[in-house]
Coordinates of C-alpha atoms in Angstrom, one line a residue:
X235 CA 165.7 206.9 95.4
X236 CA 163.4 203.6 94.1
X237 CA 160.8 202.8 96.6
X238 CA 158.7 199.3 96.8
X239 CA 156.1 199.8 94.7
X240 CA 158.5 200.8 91.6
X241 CA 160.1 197.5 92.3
X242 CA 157.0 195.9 92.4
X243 CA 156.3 196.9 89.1
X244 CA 159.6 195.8 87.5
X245 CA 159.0 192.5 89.0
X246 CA 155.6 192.0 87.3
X247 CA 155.4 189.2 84.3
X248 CA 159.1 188.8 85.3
X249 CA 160.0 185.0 86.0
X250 CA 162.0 185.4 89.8
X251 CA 164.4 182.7 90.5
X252 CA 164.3 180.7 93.9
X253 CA 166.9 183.2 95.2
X254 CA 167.9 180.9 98.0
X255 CA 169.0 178.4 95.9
X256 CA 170.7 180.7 93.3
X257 CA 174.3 181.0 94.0
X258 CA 174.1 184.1 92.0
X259 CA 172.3 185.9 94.4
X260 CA 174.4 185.0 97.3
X261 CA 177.3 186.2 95.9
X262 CA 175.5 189.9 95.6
X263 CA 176.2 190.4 99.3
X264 CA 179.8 188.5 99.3
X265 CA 181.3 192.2 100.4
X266 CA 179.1 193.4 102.9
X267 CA 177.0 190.6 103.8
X268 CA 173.6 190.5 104.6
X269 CA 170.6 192.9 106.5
X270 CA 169.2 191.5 108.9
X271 CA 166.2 191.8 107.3
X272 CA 166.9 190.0 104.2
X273 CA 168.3 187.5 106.6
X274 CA 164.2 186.7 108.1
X275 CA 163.0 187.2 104.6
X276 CA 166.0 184.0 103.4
X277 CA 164.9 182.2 106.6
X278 CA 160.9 182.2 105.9
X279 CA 161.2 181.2 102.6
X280 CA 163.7 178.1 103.8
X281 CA 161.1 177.5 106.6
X282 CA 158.7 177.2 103.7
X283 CA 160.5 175.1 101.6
X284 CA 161.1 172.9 104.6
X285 CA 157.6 172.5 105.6
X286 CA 156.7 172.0 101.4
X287 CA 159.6 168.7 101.6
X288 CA 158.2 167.5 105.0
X289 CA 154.7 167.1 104.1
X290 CA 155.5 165.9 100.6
X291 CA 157.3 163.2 102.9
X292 CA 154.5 162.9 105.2
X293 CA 152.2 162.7 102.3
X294 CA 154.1 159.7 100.6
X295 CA 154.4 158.3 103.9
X296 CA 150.3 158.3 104.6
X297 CA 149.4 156.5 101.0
X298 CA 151.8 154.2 102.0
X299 CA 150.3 153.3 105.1
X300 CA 146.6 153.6 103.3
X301 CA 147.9 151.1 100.2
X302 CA 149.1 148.4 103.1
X303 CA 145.4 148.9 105.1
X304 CA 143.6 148.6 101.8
X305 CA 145.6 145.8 101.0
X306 CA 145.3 143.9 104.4
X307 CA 141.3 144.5 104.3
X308 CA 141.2 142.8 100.5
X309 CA 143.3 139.6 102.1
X310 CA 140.7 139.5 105.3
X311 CA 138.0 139.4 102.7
X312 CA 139.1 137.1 100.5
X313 CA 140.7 134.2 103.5
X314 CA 138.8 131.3 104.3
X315 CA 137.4 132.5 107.7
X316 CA 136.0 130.4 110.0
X317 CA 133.6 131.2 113.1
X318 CA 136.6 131.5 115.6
X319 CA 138.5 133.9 113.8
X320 CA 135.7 135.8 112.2
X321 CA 135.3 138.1 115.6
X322 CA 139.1 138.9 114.8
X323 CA 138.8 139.8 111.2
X324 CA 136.1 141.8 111.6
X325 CA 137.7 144.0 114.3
X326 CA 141.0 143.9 112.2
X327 CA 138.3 145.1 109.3
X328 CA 136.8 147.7 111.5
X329 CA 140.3 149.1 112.9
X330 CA 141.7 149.5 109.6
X331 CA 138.5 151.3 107.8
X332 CA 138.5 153.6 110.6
X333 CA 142.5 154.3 110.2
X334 CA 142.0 154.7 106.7
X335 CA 139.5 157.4 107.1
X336 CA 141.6 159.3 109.2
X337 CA 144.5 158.9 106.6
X338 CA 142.1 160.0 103.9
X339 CA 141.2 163.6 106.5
X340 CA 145.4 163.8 106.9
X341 CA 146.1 163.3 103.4
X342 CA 142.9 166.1 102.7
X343 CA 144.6 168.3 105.2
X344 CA 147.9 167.9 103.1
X345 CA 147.3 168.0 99.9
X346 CA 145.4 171.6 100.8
X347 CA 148.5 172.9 102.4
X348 CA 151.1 171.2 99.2
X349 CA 148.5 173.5 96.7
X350 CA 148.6 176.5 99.0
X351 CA 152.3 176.2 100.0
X352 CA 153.7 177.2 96.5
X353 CA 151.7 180.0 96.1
X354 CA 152.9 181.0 99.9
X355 CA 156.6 180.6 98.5
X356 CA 156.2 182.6 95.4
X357 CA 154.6 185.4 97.5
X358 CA 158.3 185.3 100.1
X359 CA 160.2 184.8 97.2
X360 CA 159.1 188.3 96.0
X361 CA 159.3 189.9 98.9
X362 CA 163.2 188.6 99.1
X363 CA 163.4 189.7 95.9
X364 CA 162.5 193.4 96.3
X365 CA 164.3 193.8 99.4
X366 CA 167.3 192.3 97.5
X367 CA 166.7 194.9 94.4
X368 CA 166.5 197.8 97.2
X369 CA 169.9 196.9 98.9
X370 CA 171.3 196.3 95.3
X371 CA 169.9 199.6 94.5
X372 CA 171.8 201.7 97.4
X373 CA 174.9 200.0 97.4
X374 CA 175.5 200.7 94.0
X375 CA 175.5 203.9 94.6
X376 CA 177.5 203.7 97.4
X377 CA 179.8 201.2 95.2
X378 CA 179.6 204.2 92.6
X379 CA 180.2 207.1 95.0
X380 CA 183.5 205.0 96.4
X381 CA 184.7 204.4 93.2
X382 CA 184.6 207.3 92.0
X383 CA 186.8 208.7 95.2
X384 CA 189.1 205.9 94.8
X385 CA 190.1 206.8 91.6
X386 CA 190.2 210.1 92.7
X387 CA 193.0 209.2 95.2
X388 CA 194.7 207.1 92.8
X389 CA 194.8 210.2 90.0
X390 CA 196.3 212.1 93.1
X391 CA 198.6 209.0 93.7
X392 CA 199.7 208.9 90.5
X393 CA 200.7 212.6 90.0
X394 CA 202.2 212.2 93.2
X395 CA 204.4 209.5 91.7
X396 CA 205.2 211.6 89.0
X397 CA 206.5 214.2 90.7
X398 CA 208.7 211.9 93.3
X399 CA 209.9 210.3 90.0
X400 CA 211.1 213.7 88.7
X401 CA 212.6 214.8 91.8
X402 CA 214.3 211.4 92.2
X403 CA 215.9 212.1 89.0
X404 CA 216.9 215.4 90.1
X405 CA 218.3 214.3 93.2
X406 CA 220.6 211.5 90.9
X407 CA 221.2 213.9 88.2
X408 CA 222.9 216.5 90.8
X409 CA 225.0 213.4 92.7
X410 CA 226.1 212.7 89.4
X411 CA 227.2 215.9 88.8
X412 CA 229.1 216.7 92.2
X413 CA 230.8 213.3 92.0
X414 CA 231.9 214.2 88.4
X415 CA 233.2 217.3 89.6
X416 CA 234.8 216.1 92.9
X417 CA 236.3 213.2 90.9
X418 CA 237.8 215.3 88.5
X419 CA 239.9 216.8 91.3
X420 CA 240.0 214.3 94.1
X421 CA 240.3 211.1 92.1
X422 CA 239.1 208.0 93.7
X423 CA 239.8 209.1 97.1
X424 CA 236.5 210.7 96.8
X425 CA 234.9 207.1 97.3
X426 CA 236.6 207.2 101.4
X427 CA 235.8 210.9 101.7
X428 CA 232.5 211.4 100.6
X429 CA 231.6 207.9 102.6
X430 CA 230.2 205.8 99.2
X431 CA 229.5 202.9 98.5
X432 CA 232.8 201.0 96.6
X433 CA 230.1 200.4 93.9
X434 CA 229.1 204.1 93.7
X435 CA 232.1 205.0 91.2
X436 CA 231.3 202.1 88.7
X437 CA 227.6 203.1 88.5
X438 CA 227.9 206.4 88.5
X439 CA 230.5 206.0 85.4
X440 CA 228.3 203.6 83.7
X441 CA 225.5 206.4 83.7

């Protein structure tokens, strides 16, 4: 019996697939199914892969927002302003340097948790990955030990056969032999007497 840490060392230098993506490994458990711990360990690394996508998303989102401020405070700048609007700019100037700052903290925040988040996948990847090898492990012994008992009953089905074959043949052989005999002195009355099939006679002839 493998435990963790000798799967562990297999794994090491090894390049491990995204297993919920690889259709591969979904099909190992297309018998029996799935644990129900290999289940949580598929489900955290989905919920990290969703929370990688969303704040990819949310990070393309807030330099999209910070381009347009930047943007709108290079056109306030470079307008003709005049004394009645220049309260108005300069608040539009001062609203949108202080939403770009707090874009800039967000997109801080996020870009720390996009360079940790891999590292966080790799790490439940793994852990999939050597529950997966220890369920592999056992049921192919299982597989092995079933196998080997199937074709077990199946050696015992077949000699079975055989000898139902042979004592079929028997059981012909001797009809044959006391129609022959009854038909040598009954004739083909034999056919109403003995209660056979019309049929009986030519097959039994043809033999």
């Amino acid at each position: 019996m493998k435990n963790e840490e000798e799967f562990k060392k297999a794994l090491r230098n090894k390049e491990v697939p995204l297993l919920v993506i690889d259709q591969k490994w979904h099909r190992l458990f297309a018998i029996h199914g799935k644990t129900q711990q290999i289940v949580n360990l598929e489900n955290n690394v989905n919920d990290l892969l969703k929370k990688q996508a969303n704040l990819k998303k949310n990070h393309k989102n807030l330099k999209k927002v910070k381009n347009q401020l930047m943007k709108d405070i290079v056109d306030n700048m470079v307008s003709s302003m005049n004394e009645n609007d220049y309260d108005v700019k300069d608040k539009i100037l001062t609203d949108n340097k202080r939403l770009i700052e707090e874009i800039n903290e967000k997109l801080e925040e996020c870009e720390d948790q996009l360079i940790e988040l891999p590292k966080k996948i790799s790490r439940a990847n793994e852990e999939l990955m050597i529950y997966s090898m220890s369920y592999c492990y056992d049921k192919m012994h299982v597989n092995s030990s079933e196998a080997e008992m199937l074709a077990n009953k199946i050696k015992e089905l077949r000699v079975e056969l055989k000898k139902n074959i042979i004592k079929k043949q028997n059981r012909d052989i001797n009809n044959r032999e006391i129609y022959s005999y009854m038909h040598d002195i009954l004739g083909h009355d034999i056919i109403d007497l003995f209660d056979l099939h019309d049929d009986y006679e030519e097959t039994n002839e043809s033999k």
